[in-house]
Amino acid sequence: MQVVYEDNHIIVVNKAPGEIVQGDKTGDTPLSELLKAYLKEKYNKPGNVFCGVVHRIDRPVGGLVVFAKTSKALSRLNNMLREGEIHKKYWALVEGKLQEKEGTLKNYLKSDGRLNKTFISSPDDPEAKESILEYKTISEGERYSLLEVKLITGRKHQIRAQLSGIGHPIKGDLKYGAKRSNPDGSISLLAKKIDFCHPVSKEMISLEAPTPETFQKFL
């Protein structure tokens, strides 16, 4: 866990692949609890420390995650997230070369909680939700392409399911059809950039995650 931005109301961390944002059935310590301990120690706070989760990224994914240090900031950020006012861009290393080097993907996605997996479904399925992303190719290698992905909607496993759906699964993502796993168990998806208006000061915040070595060779 690496803190990339902090003020009185928000804290943004660069999450390592494998870390979890919120507690789950594994019982592993989530980032939200690690941050509470960090804030308690840094500011010598007595009693409970507030640290609200604004959004999540999947466990095997690395990159930027925003947390709120005050309930006012959490409430406002949650509203901004619902209104599409928090803009996120991801980098994805995918198998193969895309015929269309940039474009928009629109699908209806349905999540299966038992399998912890998202499937492309029919527009007629009442449980499926319209899911949209935009992508463009940054570079290509022999076996992989590096894409920048902008989420228009925010569905569970959306990028993973939609890129797999066009025959280009994310490197290391066995769940969605990748040929082989990454040695560290991660998938090559990075929450690279985030832009939003500060919920209290109203300043524009624009942050970028450091580029991991696995992505650097494609730049």
Tab-separated table of C-alpha atoms in Angstrom:
chain	number	residue	atom	x	y	z
A	1	MET	CA	0.000	0.000	0.000
A	2	GLN	CA	1.397	3.368	-1.070
A	3	VAL	CA	-0.293	6.685	-0.225
A	4	VAL	CA	-0.257	8.924	-3.335
A	5	TYR	CA	-2.463	11.773	-2.047
A	6	GLU	CA	-3.795	12.841	1.339
A	7	ASP	CA	-5.523	15.873	2.822
A	8	ASN	CA	-8.009	16.456	5.649
A	9	HIS	CA	-10.892	14.810	3.792
A	10	ILE	CA	-9.589	12.151	1.402
A	11	ILE	CA	-6.737	9.688	1.032
A	12	VAL	CA	-5.812	7.931	-2.220
A	13	VAL	CA	-3.620	4.838	-2.257
A	14	ASN	CA	-1.880	2.812	-4.922
A	15	LYS	CA	-3.141	-0.691	-4.182
A	16	ALA	CA	-0.858	-3.634	-4.875
A	17	PRO	CA	-2.354	-6.660	-6.676
A	18	GLY	CA	-3.483	-9.170	-4.058
A	19	GLU	CA	-4.576	-6.591	-1.496
A	20	ILE	CA	-8.306	-6.327	-0.766
A	21	VAL	CA	-10.147	-3.039	-0.404
A	22	GLN	CA	-12.875	-4.300	1.962
A	23	GLY	CA	-13.100	-7.375	4.165
A	24	ASP	CA	-14.258	-10.628	2.559
A	25	LYS	CA	-14.654	-14.299	3.438
A	26	THR	CA	-10.866	-14.840	3.330
A	27	GLY	CA	-10.505	-12.938	6.601
A	28	ASP	CA	-7.428	-11.124	5.234
A	29	THR	CA	-6.896	-7.592	6.543
A	30	PRO	CA	-8.399	-5.136	4.034
A	31	LEU	CA	-6.920	-1.805	2.978
A	32	SER	CA	-9.670	0.042	4.853
A	33	GLU	CA	-8.385	-1.423	8.136
A	34	LEU	CA	-4.709	-0.906	7.248
A	35	LEU	CA	-5.495	2.748	6.530
A	36	LYS	CA	-7.296	3.174	9.850
A	37	ALA	CA	-4.196	1.867	11.621
A	38	TYR	CA	-1.979	4.162	9.502
A	39	LEU	CA	-4.101	7.233	10.301
A	40	LYS	CA	-4.357	6.350	13.991
A	41	GLU	CA	-0.573	6.109	14.280
A	42	LYS	CA	0.287	9.079	12.031
A	43	TYR	CA	-2.027	11.511	13.816
A	44	ASN	CA	-1.935	9.846	17.238
A	45	LYS	CA	-5.727	9.590	17.244
A	46	PRO	CA	-7.549	8.095	20.224
A	47	GLY	CA	-10.525	5.771	19.714
A	48	ASN	CA	-11.962	4.741	16.371
A	49	VAL	CA	-10.688	6.275	13.146
A	50	PHE	CA	-13.071	6.962	10.251
A	51	CYS	CA	-12.064	5.626	6.835
A	52	GLY	CA	-14.860	5.207	4.276
A	53	VAL	CA	-14.573	3.102	1.128
A	54	VAL	CA	-15.591	5.142	-1.926
A	55	HIS	CA	-15.078	2.446	-4.592
A	56	ARG	CA	-13.375	-0.923	-5.018
A	57	ILE	CA	-11.106	-2.594	-7.524
A	58	ASP	CA	-10.752	-6.368	-7.828
A	59	ARG	CA	-8.232	-8.173	-5.635
A	60	PRO	CA	-5.829	-9.198	-8.459
A	61	VAL	CA	-5.864	-5.639	-9.895
A	62	GLY	CA	-3.445	-2.888	-8.867
A	63	GLY	CA	-3.828	0.873	-8.944
A	64	LEU	CA	-5.566	3.887	-7.449
A	65	VAL	CA	-8.307	3.610	-4.836
A	66	VAL	CA	-9.994	6.571	-3.107
A	67	PHE	CA	-10.998	6.549	0.571
A	68	ALA	CA	-12.779	9.232	2.596
A	69	LYS	CA	-11.431	10.470	5.943
A	70	THR	CA	-14.696	12.225	6.881
A	71	SER	CA	-18.349	11.232	6.592
A	72	LYS	CA	-19.056	14.476	4.689
A	73	ALA	CA	-16.466	13.596	2.047
A	74	LEU	CA	-17.755	10.006	1.821
A	75	SER	CA	-21.344	11.118	1.248
A	76	ARG	CA	-20.348	13.607	-1.452
A	77	LEU	CA	-17.949	11.194	-3.181
A	78	ASN	CA	-20.617	8.463	-3.205
A	79	ASN	CA	-23.002	10.891	-4.937
A	80	MET	CA	-20.294	11.864	-7.430
A	81	LEU	CA	-19.625	8.211	-8.196
A	82	ARG	CA	-23.333	7.591	-8.852
A	83	GLU	CA	-23.503	10.662	-11.103
A	84	GLY	CA	-20.442	9.613	-13.110
A	85	GLU	CA	-18.363	12.544	-11.857
A	86	ILE	CA	-15.341	10.444	-10.880
A	87	HIS	CA	-13.435	9.651	-14.070
A	88	LYS	CA	-11.251	6.541	-14.096
A	89	LYS	CA	-8.918	5.209	-16.754
A	90	TYR	CA	-7.332	1.784	-16.695
A	91	TRP	CA	-4.420	0.192	-18.506
A	92	ALA	CA	-4.963	-3.385	-19.649
A	93	LEU	CA	-2.479	-5.777	-21.209
A	94	VAL	CA	-4.562	-8.088	-23.386
A	95	GLU	CA	-3.799	-11.161	-25.464
A	96	GLY	CA	-3.411	-10.618	-29.213
A	97	LYS	CA	-3.799	-7.581	-31.463
A	98	LEU	CA	-7.147	-5.861	-31.824
A	99	GLN	CA	-8.501	-5.424	-35.327
A	100	GLU	CA	-10.145	-2.140	-34.280
A	101	LYS	CA	-7.387	-0.165	-32.550
A	102	GLU	CA	-9.915	1.946	-30.659
A	103	GLY	CA	-13.637	1.798	-30.105
A	104	THR	CA	-16.583	1.492	-27.744
A	105	LEU	CA	-17.850	-1.782	-26.303
A	106	LYS	CA	-21.505	-2.068	-25.315
A	107	ASN	CA	-22.828	-5.229	-23.683
A	108	TYR	CA	-25.446	-6.331	-21.200
A	109	LEU	CA	-23.670	-7.902	-18.238
A	110	LYS	CA	-24.994	-10.212	-15.555
A	111	SER	CA	-23.062	-11.238	-12.431
A	112	ASP	CA	-23.227	-14.655	-10.803
A	113	GLY	CA	-22.376	-14.242	-7.118
A	114	ARG	CA	-21.843	-17.969	-6.560
A	115	LEU	CA	-19.190	-18.147	-9.279
A	116	ASN	CA	-17.919	-14.597	-8.594
A	117	LYS	CA	-17.992	-14.066	-12.346
A	118	THR	CA	-19.720	-11.733	-14.805
A	119	PHE	CA	-21.237	-12.911	-18.072
A	120	ILE	CA	-22.334	-11.186	-21.264
A	121	SER	CA	-26.092	-11.632	-21.491
A	122	SER	CA	-29.063	-10.571	-23.591
A	123	PRO	CA	-30.663	-7.101	-23.483
A	124	ASP	CA	-33.906	-8.958	-22.715
A	125	ASP	CA	-32.499	-10.430	-19.493
A	126	PRO	CA	-34.078	-8.436	-16.628
A	127	GLU	CA	-31.002	-9.070	-14.441
A	128	ALA	CA	-28.505	-7.816	-17.030
A	129	LYS	CA	-27.280	-4.205	-16.957
A	130	GLU	CA	-26.071	-2.172	-19.917
A	131	SER	CA	-22.295	-1.793	-19.688
A	132	ILE	CA	-20.178	0.580	-21.757
A	133	LEU	CA	-16.450	1.217	-22.010
A	134	GLU	CA	-14.165	2.997	-24.450
A	135	TYR	CA	-10.693	1.720	-25.327
A	136	LYS	CA	-7.725	2.714	-27.431
A	137	THR	CA	-4.522	0.846	-28.220
A	138	ILE	CA	-1.394	2.440	-26.732
A	139	SER	CA	1.099	-0.095	-28.125
A	140	GLU	CA	1.410	-3.634	-29.479
A	141	GLY	CA	3.916	-6.422	-28.906
A	142	GLU	CA	4.162	-9.828	-30.524
A	143	ARG	CA	1.628	-11.484	-28.220
A	144	TYR	CA	0.039	-8.674	-26.212
A	145	SER	CA	-1.482	-5.227	-26.703
A	146	LEU	CA	-1.533	-2.407	-24.160
A	147	LEU	CA	-4.896	-0.633	-24.025
A	148	GLU	CA	-6.164	2.433	-22.223
A	149	VAL	CA	-9.723	1.803	-21.056
A	150	LYS	CA	-12.223	4.425	-19.951
A	151	LEU	CA	-15.234	3.144	-17.999
A	152	ILE	CA	-18.539	4.775	-18.877
A	153	THR	CA	-20.444	2.462	-16.514
A	154	GLY	CA	-19.010	0.679	-13.490
A	155	ARG	CA	-20.108	-2.956	-13.359
A	156	LYS	CA	-18.472	-5.819	-11.492
A	157	HIS	CA	-15.601	-7.306	-13.560
A	158	GLN	CA	-16.778	-5.147	-16.467
A	159	ILE	CA	-13.426	-4.610	-18.206
A	160	ARG	CA	-12.450	-8.246	-17.713
A	161	ALA	CA	-15.714	-9.607	-19.123
A	162	GLN	CA	-16.028	-7.203	-22.052
A	163	LEU	CA	-12.436	-7.568	-23.294
A	164	SER	CA	-12.708	-11.345	-22.976
A	165	GLY	CA	-15.986	-11.106	-24.912
A	166	ILE	CA	-14.176	-9.738	-27.990
A	167	GLY	CA	-11.523	-12.450	-27.791
A	168	HIS	CA	-8.806	-10.457	-25.996
A	169	PRO	CA	-8.693	-11.545	-22.336
A	170	ILE	CA	-6.442	-9.664	-19.927
A	171	LYS	CA	-3.003	-11.199	-19.439
A	172	GLY	CA	-3.044	-13.556	-16.447
A	173	ASP	CA	-6.845	-13.533	-16.087
A	174	LEU	CA	-7.568	-17.277	-16.122
A	175	LYS	CA	-11.147	-16.694	-14.945
A	176	TYR	CA	-11.895	-14.860	-18.184
A	177	GLY	CA	-9.992	-17.031	-20.628
A	178	ALA	CA	-6.305	-16.051	-20.408
A	179	LYS	CA	-3.950	-18.791	-21.603
A	180	ARG	CA	-1.667	-18.658	-18.569
A	181	SER	CA	-1.479	-17.051	-15.141
A	182	ASN	CA	0.913	-14.324	-14.029
A	183	PRO	CA	3.615	-15.591	-11.633
A	184	ASP	CA	2.375	-13.370	-8.772
A	185	GLY	CA	-1.302	-14.265	-9.242
A	186	SER	CA	-2.156	-10.760	-10.465
A	187	ILE	CA	-3.934	-9.863	-13.676
A	188	SER	CA	-2.426	-7.212	-15.962
A	189	LEU	CA	-5.067	-4.571	-15.301
A	190	LEU	CA	-4.099	-1.295	-13.631
A	191	ALA	CA	-6.336	1.486	-12.282
A	192	LYS	CA	-3.967	4.034	-13.821
A	193	LYS	CA	-5.635	7.478	-13.665
A	194	ILE	CA	-8.380	9.163	-11.677
A	195	ASP	CA	-9.809	12.678	-12.026
A	196	PHE	CA	-12.487	14.302	-9.888
A	197	CYS	CA	-13.508	17.552	-8.250
A	198	HIS	CA	-12.526	17.566	-4.569
A	199	PRO	CA	-15.726	17.000	-2.547
A	200	VAL	CA	-14.960	19.865	-0.135
A	201	SER	CA	-12.425	22.305	-1.639
A	202	LYS	CA	-13.849	21.908	-5.189
A	203	GLU	CA	-10.315	21.820	-6.630
A	204	MET	CA	-9.685	19.419	-9.515
A	205	ILE	CA	-7.731	16.364	-8.391
A	206	SER	CA	-5.855	14.456	-11.094
A	207	LEU	CA	-3.754	11.469	-10.027
A	208	GLU	CA	-1.798	8.746	-11.780
A	209	ALA	CA	-0.487	5.427	-10.474
A	210	PRO	CA	3.181	4.529	-11.023
A	211	THR	CA	3.653	2.231	-14.023
A	212	PRO	CA	4.624	-1.307	-12.946
A	213	GLU	CA	7.533	-3.039	-14.672
A	214	THR	CA	5.221	-5.453	-16.498
A	215	PHE	CA	3.613	-2.498	-18.329
A	216	GLN	CA	6.792	-0.461	-18.881
A	217	LYS	CA	8.182	-2.784	-21.555
A	218	PHE	CA	5.153	-1.969	-23.734
A	219	LEU	CA	5.713	1.802	-23.640
